[in-house]
């Protein structure tokens, strides 16, 4: 891992694609369609919210943070009339494991097991206080299959970091749409992100106006120096909130995990049609 990058960030860059790839692959779609959940909206919200049980939209709006409430409400709680949370949990593991088995077909299973073991160990040491999505995922039974184990461990780790990131955004006084507007003004594409998160043009422009008033954006929509400093502080707070689990690991052990995870992550990253998490081009 590069010395200039926080270890928690460097590892997130690597395990995030392992989690995210299943949302975009045919195996994931097929598993949810088999469970009675057709369409990206239904499958996505059933997938990520199933560990919480048959919840309605309100707690998911809060936990997911940067999705427009109207988009969440189009999926929840209606999805639970089509499939139970238990069926959604089965579908997501089935789809994720089939996706990873295909993508990692030529990766030595011993290397996959090394990574799965290491991420499971890290996940078992997480403090999930105040982190609802991480806690709900960490409480799920340990799967038996190798690729299921890899995906679930990566999912617990990324939801833990995501919960910490939401806390940092709340502490900074940003709402979900504002957080996206700032990031799209920096290095992400609005035309790719806005439809995925469900915000209308009116909502997006209102968020941009609030950021101009705050001094984070110029009238032309570019990020100001104050905005860059604010964003850097948010990312530093997110790293800090995610670092405790790695503190007791010797640097050599973290380097071994990163080296084993990197080719697995690269294969998954190559199949992501978009970059919704804002991962760097060359982690």
PDB file of C-alpha atoms in Angstrom:
ATOM      1  CA  UNK A   1       0.000   0.000   0.000  1.00  0.00           C
ATOM      2  CA  UNK A   2       1.227   3.516  -0.773  1.00  0.00           C
ATOM      3  CA  UNK A   3       2.508   5.346   2.302  1.00  0.00           C
ATOM      4  CA  UNK A   4       0.665   8.519   1.294  1.00  0.00           C
ATOM      5  CA  UNK A   5      -2.726   6.773   1.421  1.00  0.00           C
ATOM      6  CA  UNK A   6      -4.439   5.972   4.702  1.00  0.00           C
ATOM      7  CA  UNK A   7      -4.532   2.151   5.151  1.00  0.00           C
ATOM      8  CA  UNK A   8      -8.295   2.203   5.741  1.00  0.00           C
ATOM      9  CA  UNK A   9      -8.777   4.027   2.430  1.00  0.00           C
ATOM     10  CA  UNK A  10      -6.347   1.845   0.494  1.00  0.00           C
ATOM     11  CA  UNK A  11      -8.148  -1.307   1.622  1.00  0.00           C
ATOM     12  CA  UNK A  12     -11.585   0.192   0.951  1.00  0.00           C
ATOM     13  CA  UNK A  13     -10.506   0.928  -2.626  1.00  0.00           C
ATOM     14  CA  UNK A  14      -9.870  -2.822  -2.936  1.00  0.00           C
ATOM     15  CA  UNK A  15     -12.843  -4.427  -1.187  1.00  0.00           C
ATOM     16  CA  UNK A  16     -15.511  -1.989  -2.441  1.00  0.00           C
ATOM     17  CA  UNK A  17     -15.574  -3.457  -6.003  1.00  0.00           C
ATOM     18  CA  UNK A  18     -15.928  -6.989  -4.588  1.00  0.00           C
ATOM     19  CA  UNK A  19     -19.146  -5.886  -2.935  1.00  0.00           C
ATOM     20  CA  UNK A  20     -20.453  -3.601  -5.676  1.00  0.00           C
ATOM     21  CA  UNK A  21     -19.920  -5.773  -8.752  1.00  0.00           C
ATOM     22  CA  UNK A  22     -22.884  -8.055  -8.069  1.00  0.00           C
ATOM     23  CA  UNK A  23     -25.368  -5.176  -8.507  1.00  0.00           C
ATOM     24  CA  UNK A  24     -24.426  -4.887 -12.170  1.00  0.00           C
ATOM     25  CA  UNK A  25     -24.055  -8.491 -13.313  1.00  0.00           C
ATOM     26  CA  UNK A  26     -26.606 -10.868 -14.882  1.00  0.00           C
ATOM     27  CA  UNK A  27     -26.267 -13.437 -12.096  1.00  0.00           C
ATOM     28  CA  UNK A  28     -27.454 -10.897  -9.539  1.00  0.00           C
ATOM     29  CA  UNK A  29     -30.409  -9.824 -11.658  1.00  0.00           C
ATOM     30  CA  UNK A  30     -31.377 -13.447 -12.324  1.00  0.00           C
ATOM     31  CA  UNK A  31     -31.290 -14.359  -8.632  1.00  0.00           C
ATOM     32  CA  UNK A  32     -33.620 -11.518  -7.701  1.00  0.00           C
ATOM     33  CA  UNK A  33     -35.953 -12.172 -10.620  1.00  0.00           C
ATOM     34  CA  UNK A  34     -36.163 -15.778  -9.483  1.00  0.00           C
ATOM     35  CA  UNK A  35     -37.201 -14.465  -6.069  1.00  0.00           C
ATOM     36  CA  UNK A  36     -39.955 -12.376  -7.692  1.00  0.00           C
ATOM     37  CA  UNK A  37     -38.162  -9.025  -7.647  1.00  0.00           C
ATOM     38  CA  UNK A  38     -37.925  -7.651 -11.180  1.00  0.00           C
ATOM     39  CA  UNK A  39     -36.178  -4.389 -12.024  1.00  0.00           C
ATOM     40  CA  UNK A  40     -33.105  -2.611 -10.718  1.00  0.00           C
ATOM     41  CA  UNK A  41     -34.993  -0.512  -8.178  1.00  0.00           C
ATOM     42  CA  UNK A  42     -36.658  -3.414  -6.417  1.00  0.00           C
ATOM     43  CA  UNK A  43     -33.621  -5.659  -6.416  1.00  0.00           C
ATOM     44  CA  UNK A  44     -31.223  -2.965  -5.180  1.00  0.00           C
ATOM     45  CA  UNK A  45     -33.294  -1.810  -2.229  1.00  0.00           C
ATOM     46  CA  UNK A  46     -34.270  -5.364  -1.305  1.00  0.00           C
ATOM     47  CA  UNK A  47     -30.615  -6.375  -1.519  1.00  0.00           C
ATOM     48  CA  UNK A  48     -29.166  -3.717   0.767  1.00  0.00           C
ATOM     49  CA  UNK A  49     -32.066  -3.321   3.176  1.00  0.00           C
ATOM     50  CA  UNK A  50     -32.908  -7.036   3.698  1.00  0.00           C
ATOM     51  CA  UNK A  51     -30.613  -7.346   6.751  1.00  0.00           C
ATOM     52  CA  UNK A  52     -32.825  -4.742   8.464  1.00  0.00           C
ATOM     53  CA  UNK A  53     -35.962  -6.857   7.995  1.00  0.00           C
ATOM     54  CA  UNK A  54     -39.233  -5.823   6.347  1.00  0.00           C
ATOM     55  CA  UNK A  55     -38.699  -2.103   6.915  1.00  0.00           C
ATOM     56  CA  UNK A  56     -40.535   0.697   5.182  1.00  0.00           C
ATOM     57  CA  UNK A  57     -38.863   3.583   3.385  1.00  0.00           C
ATOM     58  CA  UNK A  58     -38.062   5.913   6.295  1.00  0.00           C
ATOM     59  CA  UNK A  59     -35.159   4.012   7.941  1.00  0.00           C
ATOM     60  CA  UNK A  60     -33.693   3.189   4.533  1.00  0.00           C
ATOM     61  CA  UNK A  61     -33.774   6.843   3.471  1.00  0.00           C
ATOM     62  CA  UNK A  62     -31.901   7.610   6.679  1.00  0.00           C
ATOM     63  CA  UNK A  63     -29.367   4.789   6.421  1.00  0.00           C
ATOM     64  CA  UNK A  64     -28.649   4.983   2.682  1.00  0.00           C
ATOM     65  CA  UNK A  65     -28.523   8.801   2.988  1.00  0.00           C
ATOM     66  CA  UNK A  66     -27.902   9.980  -0.573  1.00  0.00           C
ATOM     67  CA  UNK A  67     -30.923   8.436  -2.287  1.00  0.00           C
ATOM     68  CA  UNK A  68     -33.908  10.665  -2.931  1.00  0.00           C
ATOM     69  CA  UNK A  69     -36.742   9.729  -0.562  1.00  0.00           C
ATOM     70  CA  UNK A  70     -39.169   9.479  -3.488  1.00  0.00           C
ATOM     71  CA  UNK A  71     -36.997   6.833  -5.128  1.00  0.00           C
ATOM     72  CA  UNK A  72     -36.809   4.743  -1.967  1.00  0.00           C
ATOM     73  CA  UNK A  73     -40.561   5.062  -1.483  1.00  0.00           C
ATOM     74  CA  UNK A  74     -41.171   3.641  -4.961  1.00  0.00           C
ATOM     75  CA  UNK A  75     -39.529   0.401  -3.807  1.00  0.00           C
ATOM     76  CA  UNK A  76     -40.283   0.110  -0.093  1.00  0.00           C
ATOM     77  CA  UNK A  77     -42.229  -1.373   1.563  1.00  0.00           C
ATOM     78  CA  UNK A  78     -43.841  -2.762  -1.622  1.00  0.00           C
ATOM     79  CA  UNK A  79     -40.942  -5.147  -2.309  1.00  0.00           C
ATOM     80  CA  UNK A  80     -41.776  -7.124   0.830  1.00  0.00           C
ATOM     81  CA  UNK A  81     -45.135  -8.081  -0.671  1.00  0.00           C
ATOM     82  CA  UNK A  82     -43.195  -9.788  -3.470  1.00  0.00           C
ATOM     83  CA  UNK A  83     -40.378 -11.418  -1.503  1.00  0.00           C
ATOM     84  CA  UNK A  84     -39.539 -11.685   2.177  1.00  0.00           C
ATOM     85  CA  UNK A  85     -36.281 -10.299   3.585  1.00  0.00           C
ATOM     86  CA  UNK A  86     -35.122 -13.892   4.052  1.00  0.00           C
ATOM     87  CA  UNK A  87     -35.736 -14.612   0.367  1.00  0.00           C
ATOM     88  CA  UNK A  88     -33.899 -11.414  -0.582  1.00  0.00           C
ATOM     89  CA  UNK A  89     -30.928 -12.422   1.576  1.00  0.00           C
ATOM     90  CA  UNK A  90     -30.830 -15.806  -0.154  1.00  0.00           C
ATOM     91  CA  UNK A  91     -31.056 -14.150  -3.574  1.00  0.00           C
ATOM     92  CA  UNK A  92     -28.269 -11.694  -2.944  1.00  0.00           C
ATOM     93  CA  UNK A  93     -25.848 -14.386  -1.774  1.00  0.00           C
ATOM     94  CA  UNK A  94     -26.780 -16.592  -4.704  1.00  0.00           C
ATOM     95  CA  UNK A  95     -26.269 -13.805  -7.222  1.00  0.00           C
ATOM     96  CA  UNK A  96     -23.085 -12.510  -5.636  1.00  0.00           C
ATOM     97  CA  UNK A  97     -21.467 -15.927  -5.329  1.00  0.00           C
ATOM     98  CA  UNK A  98     -22.316 -16.823  -8.933  1.00  0.00           C
ATOM     99  CA  UNK A  99     -20.889 -13.499 -10.106  1.00  0.00           C
ATOM    100  CA  UNK A 100     -17.663 -13.912  -8.162  1.00  0.00           C
ATOM    101  CA  UNK A 101     -17.269 -17.560  -9.162  1.00  0.00           C
ATOM    102  CA  UNK A 102     -17.379 -16.514 -12.826  1.00  0.00           C
ATOM    103  CA  UNK A 103     -15.135 -13.461 -12.494  1.00  0.00           C
ATOM    104  CA  UNK A 104     -12.568 -15.240 -10.322  1.00  0.00           C
ATOM    105  CA  UNK A 105     -12.613 -18.501 -12.257  1.00  0.00           C
ATOM    106  CA  UNK A 106      -8.882 -18.308 -12.965  1.00  0.00           C
ATOM    107  CA  UNK A 107      -7.839 -17.030  -9.540  1.00  0.00           C
ATOM    108  CA  UNK A 108      -6.313 -19.629  -7.231  1.00  0.00           C
ATOM    109  CA  UNK A 109      -9.040 -20.602  -4.713  1.00  0.00           C
ATOM    110  CA  UNK A 110      -6.383 -20.575  -1.999  1.00  0.00           C
ATOM    111  CA  UNK A 111      -5.841 -16.861  -2.691  1.00  0.00           C
ATOM    112  CA  UNK A 112      -9.583 -16.219  -2.561  1.00  0.00           C
ATOM    113  CA  UNK A 113      -9.797 -18.101   0.729  1.00  0.00           C
ATOM    114  CA  UNK A 114      -6.894 -16.101   2.160  1.00  0.00           C
ATOM    115  CA  UNK A 115      -8.727 -12.871   1.369  1.00  0.00           C
ATOM    116  CA  UNK A 116     -12.084 -14.185   2.615  1.00  0.00           C
ATOM    117  CA  UNK A 117     -10.489 -15.321   5.884  1.00  0.00           C
ATOM    118  CA  UNK A 118      -8.731 -11.997   6.390  1.00  0.00           C
ATOM    119  CA  UNK A 119     -11.824  -9.901   5.687  1.00  0.00           C
ATOM    120  CA  UNK A 120     -13.945 -12.142   7.911  1.00  0.00           C
ATOM    121  CA  UNK A 121     -11.440 -11.722  10.712  1.00  0.00           C
ATOM    122  CA  UNK A 122     -11.471  -7.958  10.294  1.00  0.00           C
ATOM    123  CA  UNK A 123     -15.278  -7.899  10.153  1.00  0.00           C
ATOM    124  CA  UNK A 124     -15.491  -9.903  13.375  1.00  0.00           C
ATOM    125  CA  UNK A 125     -13.436  -7.214  15.125  1.00  0.00           C
ATOM    126  CA  UNK A 126     -15.511  -4.238  14.024  1.00  0.00           C
ATOM    127  CA  UNK A 127     -17.198  -1.980  16.535  1.00  0.00           C
ATOM    128  CA  UNK A 128     -20.621  -1.438  14.978  1.00  0.00           C
ATOM    129  CA  UNK A 129     -21.987   0.935  17.615  1.00  0.00           C
ATOM    130  CA  UNK A 130     -23.890   3.679  15.823  1.00  0.00           C
ATOM    131  CA  UNK A 131     -23.603   1.868  12.479  1.00  0.00           C
ATOM    132  CA  UNK A 132     -26.929   0.335  11.660  1.00  0.00           C
ATOM    133  CA  UNK A 133     -26.184  -1.186   8.245  1.00  0.00           C
ATOM    134  CA  UNK A 134     -22.872  -2.628   9.386  1.00  0.00           C
ATOM    135  CA  UNK A 135     -24.417  -4.103  12.524  1.00  0.00           C
ATOM    136  CA  UNK A 136     -27.309  -5.693  10.635  1.00  0.00           C
ATOM    137  CA  UNK A 137     -24.963  -7.265   8.091  1.00  0.00           C
ATOM    138  CA  UNK A 138     -22.469  -8.398  10.730  1.00  0.00           C
ATOM    139  CA  UNK A 139     -25.259 -10.192  12.583  1.00  0.00           C
ATOM    140  CA  UNK A 140     -26.118 -12.416   9.601  1.00  0.00           C
ATOM    141  CA  UNK A 141     -25.095 -16.098   9.729  1.00  0.00           C
ATOM    142  CA  UNK A 142     -21.701 -16.893   8.245  1.00  0.00           C
ATOM    143  CA  UNK A 143     -22.204 -18.477   4.798  1.00  0.00           C
ATOM    144  CA  UNK A 144     -20.544 -21.769   4.015  1.00  0.00           C
ATOM    145  CA  UNK A 145     -19.456 -21.228   0.410  1.00  0.00           C
ATOM    146  CA  UNK A 146     -16.137 -19.567  -0.398  1.00  0.00           C
ATOM    147  CA  UNK A 147     -17.491 -16.847  -2.699  1.00  0.00           C
ATOM    148  CA  UNK A 148     -20.456 -16.209  -0.404  1.00  0.00           C
ATOM    149  CA  UNK A 149     -18.021 -15.719   2.477  1.00  0.00           C
ATOM    150  CA  UNK A 150     -15.868 -13.342   0.447  1.00  0.00           C
ATOM    151  CA  UNK A 151     -18.827 -11.238  -0.628  1.00  0.00           C
ATOM    152  CA  UNK A 152     -20.469 -11.073   2.787  1.00  0.00           C
ATOM    153  CA  UNK A 153     -17.222 -10.109   4.533  1.00  0.00           C
ATOM    154  CA  UNK A 154     -16.552  -7.394   1.935  1.00  0.00           C
ATOM    155  CA  UNK A 155     -20.138  -6.190   2.393  1.00  0.00           C
ATOM    156  CA  UNK A 156     -19.834  -5.875   6.168  1.00  0.00           C
ATOM    157  CA  UNK A 157     -16.598  -3.927   5.760  1.00  0.00           C
ATOM    158  CA  UNK A 158     -17.978  -1.524   3.162  1.00  0.00           C
ATOM    159  CA  UNK A 159     -21.235  -0.905   5.050  1.00  0.00           C
ATOM    160  CA  UNK A 160     -19.183  -0.167   8.170  1.00  0.00           C
ATOM    161  CA  UNK A 161     -17.169   2.422   6.270  1.00  0.00           C
ATOM    162  CA  UNK A 162     -20.320   3.759   4.629  1.00  0.00           C
ATOM    163  CA  UNK A 163     -22.033   4.251   7.984  1.00  0.00           C
ATOM    164  CA  UNK A 164     -18.989   6.199   9.168  1.00  0.00           C
ATOM    165  CA  UNK A 165     -19.057   8.324   6.023  1.00  0.00           C
ATOM    166  CA  UNK A 166     -22.718   9.174   6.592  1.00  0.00           C
ATOM    167  CA  UNK A 167     -21.870  10.225  10.149  1.00  0.00           C
ATOM    168  CA  UNK A 168     -19.135  12.508   8.803  1.00  0.00           C
ATOM    169  CA  UNK A 169     -21.524  14.077   6.303  1.00  0.00           C
ATOM    170  CA  UNK A 170     -24.148  14.674   8.977  1.00  0.00           C
ATOM    171  CA  UNK A 171     -21.554  16.228  11.283  1.00  0.00           C
ATOM    172  CA  UNK A 172     -20.490  18.539   8.443  1.00  0.00           C
ATOM    173  CA  UNK A 173     -24.080  19.656   7.892  1.00  0.00           C
ATOM    174  CA  UNK A 174     -24.463  18.217   4.380  1.00  0.00           C
ATOM    175  CA  UNK A 175     -27.578  16.455   3.178  1.00  0.00           C
ATOM    176  CA  UNK A 176     -27.651  13.546   0.745  1.00  0.00           C
ATOM    177  CA  UNK A 177     -28.162  15.560  -2.419  1.00  0.00           C
ATOM    178  CA  UNK A 178     -25.581  18.190  -1.459  1.00  0.00           C
ATOM    179  CA  UNK A 179     -22.975  15.472  -0.900  1.00  0.00           C
ATOM    180  CA  UNK A 180     -23.521  14.209  -4.441  1.00  0.00           C
ATOM    181  CA  UNK A 181     -23.498  17.676  -5.981  1.00  0.00           C
ATOM    182  CA  UNK A 182     -20.120  18.442  -4.393  1.00  0.00           C
ATOM    183  CA  UNK A 183     -18.619  15.180  -5.588  1.00  0.00           C
ATOM    184  CA  UNK A 184     -19.968  15.580  -9.115  1.00  0.00           C
ATOM    185  CA  UNK A 185     -18.479  19.071  -9.232  1.00  0.00           C
ATOM    186  CA  UNK A 186     -15.114  17.469  -8.498  1.00  0.00           C
ATOM    187  CA  UNK A 187     -14.610  14.141 -10.239  1.00  0.00           C
ATOM    188  CA  UNK A 188     -17.874  12.265 -10.848  1.00  0.00           C
ATOM    189  CA  UNK A 189     -20.395  12.571 -13.674  1.00  0.00           C
ATOM    190  CA  UNK A 190     -23.764  14.082 -12.785  1.00  0.00           C
ATOM    191  CA  UNK A 191     -25.448  12.384 -15.734  1.00  0.00           C
ATOM    192  CA  UNK A 192     -24.368   8.989 -14.373  1.00  0.00           C
ATOM    193  CA  UNK A 193     -24.999   9.578 -10.666  1.00  0.00           C
ATOM    194  CA  UNK A 194     -28.152  11.702 -10.489  1.00  0.00           C
ATOM    195  CA  UNK A 195     -30.482   9.130 -12.143  1.00  0.00           C
ATOM    196  CA  UNK A 196     -29.104   6.353  -9.939  1.00  0.00           C
ATOM    197  CA  UNK A 197     -29.913   8.319  -6.797  1.00  0.00           C
ATOM    198  CA  UNK A 198     -33.292   9.621  -7.936  1.00  0.00           C
ATOM    199  CA  UNK A 199     -32.946  13.362  -7.365  1.00  0.00           C
ATOM    200  CA  UNK A 200     -34.904  15.640  -9.681  1.00  0.00           C
ATOM    201  CA  UNK A 201     -33.265  18.520 -11.521  1.00  0.00           C
ATOM    202  CA  UNK A 202     -35.105  20.942  -9.223  1.00  0.00           C
ATOM    203  CA  UNK A 203     -33.768  19.201  -6.126  1.00  0.00           C
ATOM    204  CA  UNK A 204     -30.260  19.038  -7.583  1.00  0.00           C
ATOM    205  CA  UNK A 205     -30.169  22.729  -8.504  1.00  0.00           C
ATOM    206  CA  UNK A 206     -31.548  23.716  -5.084  1.00  0.00           C
ATOM    207  CA  UNK A 207     -28.761  21.720  -3.427  1.00  0.00           C
ATOM    208  CA  UNK A 208     -26.211  23.461  -5.659  1.00  0.00           C
ATOM    209  CA  UNK A 209     -27.609  26.872  -4.646  1.00  0.00           C
ATOM    210  CA  UNK A 210     -27.239  25.963  -0.969  1.00  0.00           C
ATOM    211  CA  UNK A 211     -23.630  25.003  -1.599  1.00  0.00           C
ATOM    212  CA  UNK A 212     -22.985  28.323  -3.354  1.00  0.00           C
ATOM    213  CA  UNK A 213     -24.387  30.120  -0.318  1.00  0.00           C
ATOM    214  CA  UNK A 214     -22.143  28.023   1.894  1.00  0.00           C
ATOM    215  CA  UNK A 215     -19.106  28.947  -0.162  1.00  0.00           C
ATOM    216  CA  UNK A 216     -18.343  25.414  -1.365  1.00  0.00           C
ATOM    217  CA  UNK A 217     -19.318  26.037  -5.019  1.00  0.00           C
ATOM    218  CA  UNK A 218     -18.983  28.981  -7.368  1.00  0.00           C
ATOM    219  CA  UNK A 219     -21.955  30.328  -9.282  1.00  0.00           C
ATOM    220  CA  UNK A 220     -20.688  28.313 -12.268  1.00  0.00           C
ATOM    221  CA  UNK A 221     -20.825  25.102 -10.225  1.00  0.00           C
ATOM    222  CA  UNK A 222     -17.108  24.554  -9.718  1.00  0.00           C
ATOM    223  CA  UNK A 223     -15.644  23.672  -6.344  1.00  0.00           C
ATOM    224  CA  UNK A 224     -14.087  26.501  -4.351  1.00  0.00           C
ATOM    225  CA  UNK A 225     -10.986  26.175  -2.184  1.00  0.00           C
ATOM    226  CA  UNK A 226     -13.284  26.133   0.845  1.00  0.00           C
ATOM    227  CA  UNK A 227     -15.230  23.301  -0.753  1.00  0.00           C
ATOM    228  CA  UNK A 228     -12.073  21.299  -1.409  1.00  0.00           C
ATOM    229  CA  UNK A 229     -10.905  21.773   2.151  1.00  0.00           C
ATOM    230  CA  UNK A 230     -14.322  20.743   3.425  1.00  0.00           C
ATOM    231  CA  UNK A 231     -14.354  17.654   1.234  1.00  0.00           C
ATOM    232  CA  UNK A 232     -10.854  16.676   2.333  1.00  0.00           C
ATOM    233  CA  UNK A 233     -11.945  17.006   5.967  1.00  0.00           C
ATOM    234  CA  UNK A 234     -14.934  14.742   5.294  1.00  0.00           C
ATOM    235  CA  UNK A 235     -12.752  12.088   3.723  1.00  0.00           C
ATOM    236  CA  UNK A 236     -10.229  12.306   6.553  1.00  0.00           C
ATOM    237  CA  UNK A 237     -13.028  11.871   9.103  1.00  0.00           C
ATOM    238  CA  UNK A 238     -14.302   8.851   7.168  1.00  0.00           C
ATOM    239  CA  UNK A 239     -10.835   7.292   7.172  1.00  0.00           C
ATOM    240  CA  UNK A 240     -10.455   7.953  10.883  1.00  0.00           C
ATOM    241  CA  UNK A 241     -13.816   6.340  11.633  1.00  0.00           C
ATOM    242  CA  UNK A 242     -12.776   3.243   9.650  1.00  0.00           C
ATOM    243  CA  UNK A 243      -9.242   2.846  10.938  1.00  0.00           C
ATOM    244  CA  UNK A 244      -9.671   1.354  14.405  1.00  0.00           C
ATOM    245  CA  UNK A 245     -10.138  -2.188  13.140  1.00  0.00           C
ATOM    246  CA  UNK A 246      -6.798  -2.042  11.312  1.00  0.00           C
ATOM    247  CA  UNK A 247      -4.764  -0.454  14.104  1.00  0.00           C
ATOM    248  CA  UNK A 248      -3.544  -3.733  15.604  1.00  0.00           C
ATOM    249  CA  UNK A 249      -2.499  -5.246  12.277  1.00  0.00           C
ATOM    250  CA  UNK A 250       1.245  -5.130  11.526  1.00  0.00           C
ATOM    251  CA  UNK A 251       1.973  -3.211   8.346  1.00  0.00           C
ATOM    252  CA  UNK A 252       3.402  -6.350   6.727  1.00  0.00           C
ATOM    253  CA  UNK A 253       0.107  -8.161   7.295  1.00  0.00           C
ATOM    254  CA  UNK A 254      -1.879  -5.304   5.774  1.00  0.00           C
ATOM    255  CA  UNK A 255       0.452  -5.324   2.783  1.00  0.00           C
ATOM    256  CA  UNK A 256      -0.071  -9.088   2.324  1.00  0.00           C
ATOM    257  CA  UNK A 257      -3.843  -8.641   2.417  1.00  0.00           C
ATOM    258  CA  UNK A 258      -3.694  -5.772  -0.066  1.00  0.00           C
ATOM    259  CA  UNK A 259      -1.443  -7.759  -2.412  1.00  0.00           C
ATOM    260  CA  UNK A 260      -3.769 -10.783  -2.333  1.00  0.00           C
ATOM    261  CA  UNK A 261      -6.890  -8.642  -2.718  1.00  0.00           C
ATOM    262  CA  UNK A 262      -5.636  -6.410  -5.536  1.00  0.00           C
ATOM    263  CA  UNK A 263      -6.025  -8.855  -8.478  1.00  0.00           C
ATOM    264  CA  UNK A 264      -9.422  -9.978  -7.168  1.00  0.00           C
ATOM    265  CA  UNK A 265     -10.509  -6.376  -6.857  1.00  0.00           C
ATOM    266  CA  UNK A 266      -9.192  -5.508 -10.325  1.00  0.00           C
ATOM    267  CA  UNK A 267     -11.244  -8.268 -11.931  1.00  0.00           C
ATOM    268  CA  UNK A 268     -14.369  -7.031 -10.144  1.00  0.00           C
ATOM    269  CA  UNK A 269     -13.594  -3.399 -10.899  1.00  0.00           C
ATOM    270  CA  UNK A 270     -13.232  -4.181 -14.600  1.00  0.00           C
ATOM    271  CA  UNK A 271     -16.881  -5.248 -14.667  1.00  0.00           C
ATOM    272  CA  UNK A 272     -18.312  -2.112 -13.040  1.00  0.00           C
ATOM    273  CA  UNK A 273     -20.048  -0.105 -15.789  1.00  0.00           C
ATOM    274  CA  UNK A 274     -19.984   3.045 -13.648  1.00  0.00           C
ATOM    275  CA  UNK A 275     -18.112   4.274 -10.594  1.00  0.00           C
ATOM    276  CA  UNK A 276     -20.824   5.222  -8.079  1.00  0.00           C
ATOM    277  CA  UNK A 277     -18.483   5.228  -5.072  1.00  0.00           C
ATOM    278  CA  UNK A 278     -15.900   7.537  -6.629  1.00  0.00           C
ATOM    279  CA  UNK A 279     -13.062   5.021  -6.576  1.00  0.00           C
ATOM    280  CA  UNK A 280      -9.731   6.191  -8.062  1.00  0.00           C
ATOM    281  CA  UNK A 281      -8.782   5.045 -11.529  1.00  0.00           C
ATOM    282  CA  UNK A 282      -5.642   3.239 -10.380  1.00  0.00           C
ATOM    283  CA  UNK A 283      -5.958   2.189  -6.723  1.00  0.00           C
TER     284      UNK A 283
END
